[in-house]
XYZ file of C-alpha atoms in Angstrom:
732
model
C -35.077 106.796 31.621
C -37.771 104.738 33.480
C -35.639 103.418 36.494
C -37.641 99.882 35.992
C -36.042 99.546 32.678
C -32.527 100.097 34.064
C -31.248 96.321 34.587
C -28.569 95.572 37.685
C -26.463 93.666 35.159
C -22.943 95.460 34.382
C -22.619 97.040 30.880
C -19.937 94.644 30.154
C -20.508 91.500 31.853
C -17.524 89.014 32.842
C -19.435 86.269 30.767
C -19.037 88.440 27.770
C -15.291 88.751 27.855
C -13.654 85.939 30.293
C -15.948 83.150 31.047
C -15.086 80.545 33.721
C -15.262 77.763 31.295
C -12.252 75.636 32.568
C -13.620 76.114 36.251
C -17.221 75.599 35.369
C -16.406 72.557 33.369
C -14.139 70.611 35.606
C -16.801 70.985 38.238
C -19.509 69.430 35.719
C -17.507 66.515 35.049
C -17.968 65.739 38.454
C -21.167 67.007 39.495
C -22.654 65.004 36.689
C -22.250 61.986 38.517
C -23.131 63.697 41.913
C -25.989 65.716 41.816
C -26.971 68.107 44.591
C -30.052 66.430 46.616
C -32.452 69.256 45.204
C -31.889 68.083 41.698
C -32.957 64.068 43.004
C -36.403 65.200 44.173
C -38.067 63.882 41.277
C -37.129 62.915 37.739
C -36.818 65.205 34.761
C -35.027 64.856 31.585
C -31.927 66.470 30.600
C -31.740 68.474 33.337
C -28.876 70.875 33.452
C -25.988 70.987 36.379
C -26.482 73.281 38.764
C -22.723 73.766 39.119
C -22.804 75.267 35.479
C -25.705 77.731 35.836
C -24.510 78.924 38.833
C -21.311 79.731 37.164
C -23.229 81.341 34.416
C -25.323 83.413 36.855
C -22.024 84.754 38.812
C -20.181 85.613 35.683
C -23.404 87.558 34.329
C -23.674 89.704 37.223
C -20.012 90.338 37.502
C -18.099 93.099 35.919
C -15.785 92.266 32.645
C -12.671 93.459 35.484
C -13.522 91.002 37.810
C -12.293 87.823 36.049
C -9.811 87.352 39.163
C -13.153 86.378 41.015
C -13.557 82.809 40.091
C -9.973 82.307 41.640
C -10.662 83.460 44.897
C -13.649 81.187 45.993
C -16.188 83.313 44.547
C -18.415 80.599 43.562
C -18.517 79.304 46.997
C -19.354 82.934 48.685
C -22.389 83.654 49.688
C -24.642 86.258 47.272
C -27.516 88.286 47.727
C -28.629 89.083 44.533
C -32.079 91.339 46.082
C -33.657 92.967 43.431
C -32.539 91.036 40.359
C -35.078 89.420 38.490
C -34.254 85.846 36.730
C -36.795 84.206 34.087
C -36.666 81.101 32.353
C -39.246 80.465 29.556
C -38.384 77.174 29.314
C -37.974 76.114 32.759
C -37.746 71.959 32.854
C -36.676 70.842 36.187
C -36.227 74.124 37.206
C -32.353 74.645 37.557
C -31.950 78.158 36.267
C -34.363 79.120 39.137
C -33.011 77.070 41.833
C -29.482 78.612 41.217
C -30.950 82.315 40.725
C -33.469 81.623 44.241
C -30.149 80.491 46.297
C -28.834 83.970 45.479
C -31.845 85.614 46.828
C -33.052 86.854 43.318
C -36.586 87.131 42.173
C -37.745 83.965 39.931
C -39.961 83.524 36.921
C -40.655 80.235 35.061
C -42.569 79.434 32.152
C -43.371 75.827 31.019
C -46.060 74.259 28.846
C -45.864 70.948 30.612
C -47.547 71.137 33.964
C -45.407 68.120 35.362
C -42.351 70.651 34.945
C -44.247 73.287 36.778
C -45.311 71.321 39.834
C -41.696 69.751 40.346
C -39.936 73.040 40.357
C -42.328 74.883 42.562
C -41.824 71.830 45.068
C -38.334 72.732 44.979
C -38.760 76.174 45.270
C -41.172 76.276 47.860
C -41.174 77.219 51.429
C -41.673 73.797 53.796
C -42.763 73.085 57.096
C -40.866 69.989 58.217
C -42.580 69.079 61.356
C -45.784 69.144 59.158
C -44.273 67.223 56.763
C -42.984 64.681 59.290
C -46.103 64.299 60.771
C -48.070 63.818 57.852
C -45.677 60.970 56.421
C -46.023 59.187 59.834
C -49.804 59.421 59.392
C -49.784 57.720 55.808
C -47.483 55.463 57.263
C -49.682 54.127 60.014
C -52.601 53.923 57.826
C -50.668 51.906 54.573
C -47.165 50.367 55.539
C -48.815 47.243 57.124
C -51.358 46.874 54.307
C -48.390 47.151 51.600
C -45.910 45.359 53.476
C -48.138 42.154 53.816
C -47.817 41.442 50.115
C -44.133 41.292 50.371
C -43.530 38.597 52.773
C -41.695 35.314 52.139
C -40.049 32.321 53.764
C -37.124 30.193 52.921
C -36.601 26.512 52.544
C -34.277 26.521 55.869
C -37.255 28.477 57.602
C -35.759 31.873 58.020
C -38.200 34.665 57.233
C -37.665 38.013 55.030
C -39.225 40.897 52.622
C -39.152 40.608 49.144
C -37.160 43.496 47.671
C -37.248 42.660 44.652
C -39.365 40.052 42.197
C -37.919 38.952 39.056
C -40.612 38.311 36.147
C -40.045 36.787 32.494
C -42.126 37.252 29.490
C -44.124 34.261 28.103
C -43.125 34.026 24.475
C -45.150 31.870 22.156
C -43.305 30.701 18.951
C -44.770 31.359 15.939
C -43.658 28.290 14.113
C -43.864 25.709 16.811
C -46.502 27.286 19.114
C -45.056 26.275 21.872
C -44.630 28.768 25.040
C -40.935 29.344 26.357
C -39.846 31.805 28.754
C -37.791 35.053 27.231
C -34.557 34.880 29.295
C -31.621 36.911 27.776
C -29.435 34.825 29.963
C -29.854 32.421 33.292
C -27.816 34.738 35.539
C -29.679 37.101 38.400
C -26.347 38.692 39.905
C -22.618 39.308 39.463
C -20.143 39.899 42.686
C -16.944 41.253 40.497
C -15.162 41.690 43.763
C -16.087 38.587 45.334
C -15.994 36.630 42.002
C -19.322 34.840 42.253
C -22.418 34.846 40.338
C -26.106 34.187 41.151
C -27.406 31.970 38.608
C -30.730 29.762 37.961
C -31.443 26.585 36.287
C -32.839 26.827 32.730
C -35.549 24.049 33.648
C -36.157 23.950 36.662
C -35.192 27.433 37.870
C -33.353 26.769 40.973
C -31.252 29.470 41.895
C -27.227 28.516 43.069
C -24.344 30.555 43.784
C -21.222 29.266 41.613
C -17.810 31.148 40.596
C -18.133 34.215 38.029
C -15.635 32.274 35.987
C -18.259 29.552 35.150
C -19.633 29.428 31.604
C -21.958 26.371 32.150
C -23.105 24.957 35.720
C -25.326 21.346 36.470
C -28.152 21.973 38.248
C -28.056 20.107 41.805
C -31.912 20.084 41.691
C -32.774 18.490 38.272
C -29.205 17.545 36.985
C -29.870 19.950 33.729
C -26.655 21.437 32.359
C -27.450 25.618 31.742
C -24.789 27.506 29.454
C -25.557 30.807 31.320
C -25.511 33.248 28.675
C -27.211 31.699 26.364
C -30.932 32.531 26.860
C -33.297 32.352 23.928
C -33.472 36.112 23.375
C -30.676 37.566 22.412
C -30.075 40.790 19.977
C -33.512 41.916 19.427
C -34.424 38.556 18.373
C -36.307 35.355 20.335
C -34.948 31.670 19.133
C -36.949 29.074 19.839
C -35.459 26.143 22.233
C -37.683 23.700 20.604
C -37.546 23.948 16.846
C -34.759 26.862 16.772
C -36.838 29.324 14.653
C -35.203 32.733 14.781
C -38.067 35.400 15.015
C -37.421 39.252 15.749
C -38.766 40.621 19.122
C -40.611 43.033 17.295
C -42.666 40.407 15.421
C -43.794 39.167 18.494
C -45.283 42.081 20.066
C -49.069 42.181 19.575
C -50.487 45.480 19.851
C -53.694 44.271 21.273
C -52.411 43.144 24.422
C -48.894 42.617 26.084
C -47.098 39.317 26.633
C -48.115 37.559 29.705
C -45.148 37.527 32.265
C -44.327 34.675 35.171
C -42.810 35.425 38.433
C -39.626 33.072 38.803
C -37.576 34.481 41.410
C -37.177 37.112 44.432
C -34.445 38.496 45.973
C -35.079 38.484 50.174
C -33.816 40.885 52.885
C -33.882 38.273 55.857
C -35.688 39.857 59.029
C -33.467 41.208 61.380
C -30.166 41.197 59.257
C -28.752 43.350 56.270
C -28.173 39.646 54.380
C -29.501 39.749 50.851
C -30.529 35.948 49.642
C -31.695 35.204 45.876
C -34.462 32.529 45.993
C -36.360 30.693 43.396
C -40.372 31.938 43.775
C -41.677 29.171 45.386
C -45.499 27.838 45.819
C -46.331 30.487 48.557
C -44.583 33.453 46.808
C -46.876 32.524 43.711
C -49.945 32.035 46.013
C -49.502 35.914 47.543
C -49.247 37.049 44.346
C -52.514 35.536 43.212
C -54.063 36.530 46.451
C -52.978 40.073 45.488
C -54.500 39.967 41.996
C -57.838 38.979 43.466
C -58.036 41.742 45.984
C -56.949 43.921 43.221
C -59.602 42.496 40.649
C -62.120 42.759 43.543
C -60.897 46.456 44.372
C -60.931 47.293 40.556
C -64.475 46.735 40.257
C -65.516 49.418 41.871
C -63.484 52.025 40.340
C -60.648 53.134 42.307
C -60.305 56.659 41.226
C -56.712 56.959 42.531
C -55.832 54.504 39.610
C -54.974 56.002 35.812
C -57.228 54.213 33.349
C -56.408 57.119 30.860
C -55.818 55.530 27.314
C -51.799 56.028 26.527
C -52.218 58.702 23.667
C -51.224 57.807 20.339
C -52.146 60.844 18.490
C -49.229 63.179 18.222
C -46.908 60.489 19.547
C -43.366 60.270 18.420
C -42.499 57.051 19.995
C -44.852 54.390 19.614
C -43.665 52.427 22.407
C -45.217 51.282 24.866
C -48.460 51.293 22.959
C -46.377 49.102 20.104
C -45.898 46.252 23.160
C -49.813 46.097 23.353
C -50.136 48.650 26.464
C -52.992 50.543 25.817
C -53.750 52.371 29.219
C -51.345 53.614 31.742
C -52.447 51.064 34.769
C -51.668 48.186 32.095
C -48.076 49.379 32.745
C -48.395 47.984 36.498
C -49.190 44.492 37.733
C -51.713 43.873 39.862
C -49.796 44.052 43.383
C -48.228 47.415 42.388
C -52.037 48.816 41.496
C -53.130 47.387 44.598
C -50.179 49.166 46.810
C -49.936 52.516 44.504
C -53.591 52.886 44.800
C -53.766 52.246 48.543
C -51.268 54.576 48.737
C -52.544 57.414 46.688
C -55.372 57.351 48.920
C -53.711 57.836 51.995
C -51.622 60.913 50.685
C -54.827 62.541 49.196
C -56.504 62.704 52.256
C -53.652 64.281 54.218
C -55.153 67.695 55.498
C -52.327 70.006 55.103
C -51.917 70.988 51.392
C -48.209 71.786 51.646
C -47.424 68.273 53.056
C -49.944 66.682 50.701
C -48.065 68.304 47.766
C -44.400 67.195 48.734
C -45.730 63.367 49.759
C -47.508 63.755 45.920
C -43.999 64.569 44.783
C -41.975 61.563 46.524
C -45.623 59.325 45.366
C -44.673 60.517 42.089
C -40.969 59.976 41.806
C -41.425 56.326 42.824
C -43.481 55.413 40.178
C -40.587 55.205 37.891
C -39.267 52.358 40.013
C -42.603 50.868 40.577
C -43.747 49.215 37.127
C -43.148 46.440 34.761
C -40.520 48.554 32.815
C -37.741 48.361 35.355
C -35.029 46.523 35.102
C -31.760 44.846 37.309
C -28.437 46.272 37.470
C -26.780 42.924 37.879
C -23.158 44.475 38.825
C -24.743 46.988 41.191
C -27.574 44.699 42.586
C -30.305 47.550 42.476
C -33.603 48.139 40.480
C -32.758 50.493 36.857
C -35.932 52.603 37.061
C -37.859 53.448 34.082
C -36.634 56.545 31.880
C -33.320 55.551 32.722
C -32.616 55.899 29.051
C -35.379 58.071 28.327
C -37.718 55.874 26.440
C -39.992 52.784 27.455
C -37.826 50.375 26.797
C -39.251 47.121 27.000
C -37.595 44.322 29.154
C -38.297 40.867 28.350
C -37.044 40.121 32.229
C -38.727 43.169 34.354
C -37.960 43.369 38.032
C -40.861 44.558 40.471
C -39.670 46.722 43.766
C -41.209 46.720 47.244
C -43.544 49.723 46.632
C -43.354 50.888 50.360
C -39.685 49.445 50.876
C -37.371 49.577 53.740
C -33.812 50.785 54.289
C -32.746 48.900 51.411
C -33.160 48.996 47.460
C -33.881 52.096 45.142
C -37.161 53.389 44.180
C -39.370 52.543 46.938
C -41.634 55.319 48.237
C -39.606 55.181 51.741
C -36.604 55.885 49.428
C -38.190 58.464 47.428
C -39.493 60.096 50.400
C -36.485 60.556 52.288
C -34.644 61.520 49.283
C -37.132 64.473 48.832
C -36.633 65.308 52.359
C -33.260 65.498 51.862
C -33.591 67.828 49.198
C -35.672 70.133 51.017
C -33.387 70.336 53.782
C -30.294 71.060 51.307
C -32.571 73.994 50.297
C -32.205 75.207 53.637
C -28.951 74.813 53.978
C -27.204 74.502 50.552
C -23.348 73.661 49.578
C -21.191 73.249 46.839
C -18.785 70.971 46.096
C -15.197 71.900 46.253
C -12.516 69.201 45.333
C -9.222 68.249 46.261
C -6.586 65.497 46.269
C -8.873 63.991 49.195
C -12.042 64.452 47.073
C -15.190 66.140 47.283
C -15.941 68.524 50.209
C -19.122 70.258 50.748
C -18.874 74.224 51.168
C -21.487 75.611 52.601
C -22.542 79.004 51.399
C -24.613 80.284 54.000
C -27.280 80.624 51.341
C -30.944 79.287 50.889
C -34.074 78.349 48.577
C -37.121 79.200 50.210
C -39.354 81.427 47.909
C -42.918 82.938 48.349
C -44.752 81.535 45.398
C -46.845 83.876 43.912
C -49.807 83.590 41.079
C -49.182 86.799 39.250
C -46.747 89.127 38.165
C -46.361 91.388 41.473
C -46.592 95.579 41.547
C -43.952 97.755 41.944
C -44.680 98.158 45.747
C -43.428 94.284 46.367
C -40.042 94.585 46.742
C -39.386 90.816 48.550
C -38.097 88.012 46.465
C -40.626 85.742 44.719
C -41.166 82.889 42.537
C -43.825 82.995 39.884
C -44.239 80.204 37.887
C -46.735 80.106 34.756
C -47.770 76.702 32.805
C -48.533 78.042 29.301
C -46.611 78.149 26.155
C -43.319 80.243 25.798
C -44.823 81.824 22.672
C -46.919 84.570 24.312
C -46.371 85.502 28.064
C -48.212 88.396 27.998
C -49.052 88.671 31.635
C -44.966 89.736 32.356
C -44.579 93.572 31.581
C -42.318 94.717 29.312
C -38.656 95.672 30.335
C -39.532 93.999 33.594
C -36.666 91.350 33.928
C -32.756 91.596 34.646
C -31.556 88.280 33.369
C -33.125 85.087 31.107
C -31.074 81.994 32.095
C -32.451 79.103 29.904
C -32.148 76.045 28.250
C -34.470 75.692 24.983
C -35.703 72.981 23.712
C -33.262 71.005 21.700
C -35.347 70.707 18.481
C -35.492 66.964 17.973
C -34.081 65.271 20.735
C -36.553 64.530 23.586
C -40.386 64.684 23.576
C -40.950 65.754 27.342
C -44.850 65.805 27.574
C -44.551 62.492 25.915
C -42.742 60.974 29.023
C -43.929 63.316 31.968
C -47.882 62.326 30.744
C -46.545 58.983 33.043
C -46.836 61.246 35.996
C -49.653 63.560 34.927
C -52.195 60.978 35.086
C -51.512 60.079 38.372
C -50.811 63.622 39.763
C -54.150 64.961 38.806
C -55.900 62.434 40.734
C -54.147 63.389 44.098
C -56.424 66.345 45.434
C -53.426 68.666 44.623
C -54.863 72.121 44.623
C -51.775 73.878 43.079
C -51.124 70.985 40.247
C -51.534 73.172 37.267
C -52.493 70.030 34.994
C -55.721 69.186 36.966
C -58.094 69.724 34.195
C -55.957 68.379 31.490
C -56.780 64.969 30.157
C -52.923 64.533 29.099
C -49.883 66.633 28.910
C -49.509 68.995 25.688
C -48.002 66.508 23.286
C -49.203 68.171 20.154
C -48.512 72.041 21.626
C -45.280 71.444 23.009
C -41.999 72.943 20.543
C -40.328 69.673 19.039
C -39.862 68.386 16.018
C -40.863 64.624 16.204
C -38.630 62.442 14.606
C -41.765 61.113 12.426
C -41.732 64.742 11.071
C -38.230 65.734 11.041
C -38.027 65.420 7.072
C -41.400 67.952 6.812
C -40.605 71.525 6.346
C -43.706 72.685 7.775
C -42.806 70.870 11.309
C -39.083 72.498 10.996
C -40.650 75.755 10.533
C -43.362 75.382 13.316
C -40.417 75.104 15.517
C -38.144 77.905 14.119
C -41.544 80.121 14.285
C -42.071 79.073 17.936
C -38.666 79.380 19.404
C -38.613 83.050 17.235
C -42.020 84.181 19.179
C -40.554 82.929 22.491
C -37.562 84.728 22.096
C -39.234 88.072 21.035
C -40.990 87.839 23.910
C -37.888 87.499 25.709
C -36.427 90.463 23.902
C -39.709 92.361 25.318
C -39.526 92.093 28.582
C -35.615 92.148 29.009
C -34.631 95.435 30.282
C -32.654 97.943 27.989
C -29.015 96.784 29.635
C -30.601 93.294 30.558
C -28.552 89.906 29.041
C -30.273 86.865 27.839
C -28.041 83.835 28.530
C -29.085 80.102 27.110
C -27.591 76.583 26.331
C -27.770 74.480 23.191
C -26.144 71.860 21.188
C -27.246 69.486 17.957
C -25.561 67.793 15.503
C -27.816 68.615 12.946
C -27.935 71.593 10.135
C -31.498 71.705 10.565
C -31.389 72.329 14.174
C -28.799 75.217 13.962
C -30.917 77.073 11.112
C -34.127 76.859 13.025
C -32.311 78.753 15.746
C -30.277 81.323 13.564
C -33.507 82.098 12.391
C -35.243 82.661 15.485
C -32.352 84.229 17.316
C -32.038 86.837 14.259
C -35.643 87.558 13.778
C -36.229 88.442 17.345
C -33.700 90.970 17.292
C -31.118 89.931 19.484
C -27.469 90.489 19.095
C -25.091 87.863 20.173
C -21.485 88.816 22.073
C -20.411 85.882 23.130
C -20.473 82.046 22.473
C -18.383 79.187 24.216
C -18.595 75.565 25.241
C -19.025 74.434 28.783
C -19.387 70.961 29.636
C -22.782 69.416 30.034
C -22.383 66.357 31.855
C -20.549 63.959 33.969
C -19.018 60.883 32.680
C -21.768 58.631 32.256
C -21.445 55.246 30.167
C -24.767 56.214 28.583
C -23.126 59.138 26.679
C -19.517 58.348 26.292
C -19.828 57.419 22.508
C -17.796 59.757 20.700
C -20.785 60.392 18.365
C -22.279 62.185 21.853
C -22.168 65.661 21.989
C -20.818 66.339 25.720
C -20.483 70.033 25.722
C -23.138 72.689 25.514
C -22.887 75.549 23.499
C -23.712 79.189 25.955
C -25.003 81.795 24.024
C -24.679 85.241 25.699
C -27.378 87.942 23.751
C -28.400 91.784 24.284
C -30.728 93.530 22.863
C -29.616 95.004 18.948
C -30.153 98.480 19.972
C -27.930 98.715 22.765
C -24.909 96.859 21.097
C -25.346 98.088 17.235
C -27.263 100.842 15.522
C -26.721 99.815 12.006
C -29.095 97.153 10.497
C -28.227 95.131 7.751
C -30.860 93.183 6.057
C -29.619 92.017 2.923
C -28.467 88.756 1.935
C -24.716 88.179 2.628
C -22.085 87.718 -0.367
C -19.860 84.854 -0.830
C -16.683 87.169 0.390
C -18.593 87.787 3.630
C -19.765 84.501 4.565
C -16.278 83.124 4.125
C -14.898 85.869 6.349
C -17.517 84.714 9.049
C -16.901 81.198 8.596
C -12.882 82.223 9.126
C -13.614 84.043 12.327
C -15.767 81.120 13.695
C -12.913 78.906 13.109
C -10.611 81.161 14.539
C -12.516 81.354 17.391
C -12.992 77.471 17.521
C -9.313 76.939 16.969
C -9.131 79.307 20.498
C -11.448 77.212 22.816
C -10.127 73.861 21.399
C -6.560 74.790 22.159
C -7.794 75.737 25.838
C -9.857 72.583 26.032
C -6.821 70.252 24.934
C -4.371 72.301 27.198
C -6.909 71.210 30.127
C -6.869 67.801 28.981
C -10.595 67.693 28.599
C -12.119 65.505 26.091
C -13.536 67.663 23.150
C -14.236 65.441 20.107
C -15.363 66.188 16.692
C -18.896 66.427 17.073
C -18.346 68.751 20.000
C -16.264 70.808 17.569
C -19.305 70.864 15.043
C -21.618 71.850 17.110
C -19.315 74.627 18.540
C -18.567 75.764 15.340
C -22.056 76.163 14.615
C -22.607 78.434 17.227
C -19.834 80.637 16.801
C -20.945 81.453 13.038
C -24.458 82.502 14.413
C -22.683 84.664 16.716
C -21.001 86.225 13.836
C -24.173 86.582 11.664
C -25.719 87.961 14.307
C -23.330 90.997 14.448
C -24.380 91.680 11.164
C -28.078 91.744 11.601
C -28.537 89.452 8.634
C -31.816 87.707 7.531
C -32.981 85.954 4.093
C -30.110 83.691 3.628
C -30.477 79.764 2.950
C -29.069 78.997 7.182
C -29.698 75.274 6.539
C -27.610 75.001 3.299
C -24.952 77.119 5.103
C -24.719 74.931 8.184
C -25.101 71.643 5.844
C -22.166 73.056 4.100
C -20.153 73.739 7.189
C -21.129 70.382 8.387
C -20.144 68.701 5.340
C -16.693 70.390 5.469
C -15.726 69.353 8.834
C -16.650 65.767 8.273
C -14.438 65.531 5.374
C -11.700 67.011 7.578
C -12.372 64.774 10.564
C -12.407 61.739 8.416
C -8.961 63.076 6.798
C -7.738 63.243 10.493
C -9.180 59.966 11.466
C -6.711 58.414 8.449
C -3.937 60.415 9.606
C -4.271 58.949 12.895
C -4.671 55.844 11.633
C -1.244 55.910 9.343
C 0.611 57.315 12.069
C -0.714 54.451 14.393
C 0.817 51.672 11.638
C 4.162 53.837 11.439
C 4.275 53.063 15.057
C 3.558 49.584 14.814
C 6.253 48.920 12.549
C 8.632 50.443 13.944
């Protein structure tokens, strides 16, 4: 046997017999809201949790008789998997590679999106902190003063300060009476729940006041107008004209030819030399300062500033028509003039940094700050901080956006300074990683003695190279022929979730800036846009198209077939998946069975923390983990015929029995595991039992649709029983 084909994975791994489901899920619930610094260096969407992937990695490399390891702090030990090669064909935010590199494994990542590859490379790569800090100081000297001059303000009592946040509002023309009004959803700027106070402003003259939280209305001391605080003209997606009271859907007010005009009406100020934050009406000096910045930007833009993205926002192959449907045609239109003036100065300073490694990390911080320095940000009223673009994974139009201070100080959120410090903390974490350990006192950082510092290479190494490496390929995952056959021990991945998120549609926002920053290592330098058309994804507009569904299934099958080819004989393929549509499961089943893998285990693991955004019972909060081996290794007899009804019923019974097993375990541990989670797991288990028969040619979509229909009926019946029981308890 060729020794190169012998994997470092056990013949029977712990992940196949007794995976650490409860252990990993408890950590996930906490880490979901407390991500490690390295995962906060730059935005990526639906990034899986590091603690979960570390648990999967450790249980895939441990043998079946080592279940006691996770009871003996094995998770927190230092691990040295030198010689182990780990592949992720859908790298995304890089979680699988980071966790593997932490254990000294060699890692290979593939992604069609250039932003994903760049972010992951910067997370993994070696860095020189001294050179980075020197480069930052140079940039600071060049542009900090230039940027900060546009954020100075003064209070009516003579005190001076810096603008932290500037509040803007859409100017809406009533289609009925043609008068122009401000599109306020309410007249509140800030809530202080503990102090039981609120900051409000007058609906007529915009004077800012502090009043008790319980007040629903107030009378302005300046103009004597009485304001109903929560009754703004914009509510529930509609505008009610304060003049003629005509109600118009907001969607009808947007013009695809141009965005709505906006007005600066208030600012939040950090008083010089203090930590005191004050809200005030945007006075004439604030408006004059902005107009001056606007004029300077117009003069600068005439010279065609090369660091600003004049790129058109793609319309073709777009799934979500926002922000184009709001009238934004070019990426630069998403920013106001002051933001463009400051961002262009900052980009120019970063682009001139000589040290390439430092320049790339500064570019990463700059790219990250873009999401908090555009006119699609809004203010979190209870927390007193900005909420960046993509907080909800889309271009959500705010009728009252908030403008950040681009450079920033030791306050606020999302300024360049904050993003640089966040990136620096992530790189310091890479040098000295830790895992969270929890007890009754709360979280404690447990340092493992590991590190994340990879030699980044550009092509697969020859056999003489024994040192750990990181290889990142910006290409389609449907064919990675540059990776030799039988050269990978473990594939650990999180494949595209059918139609959940159009990553490249969102990442194009960062791409159009990154390609202008003089970065030799950015793989998208020669691309006009990110690969919207080529991405493996079923768009919402095409979800009823059989052709689109088949393209996804075929693309996934090609990627899985390539995984089969590069995996060593005794290697293992582990990936996570969940969905609430039969079509998605049908595509996954077809891809898996066509590629030749046999599934040896499927189990649930918590995929997120306790975020309010995902708290609805209809949302799936658990991933299904699929553990796969090469079929020839685990099963010699192939059956390529259609399954009979009896065999299908048998498979369904086996899946239900296994579902019951996991449901009992999770409920015993008091985990929230709803009916949507159960349906998703049931689908995964059915694929596992189907794979053991190596069957193709059946109507997978009909099979999963039938299964879903049954579970929905059962869920409704269960809900009615619970309702009757509750009514009986009330009567008694």
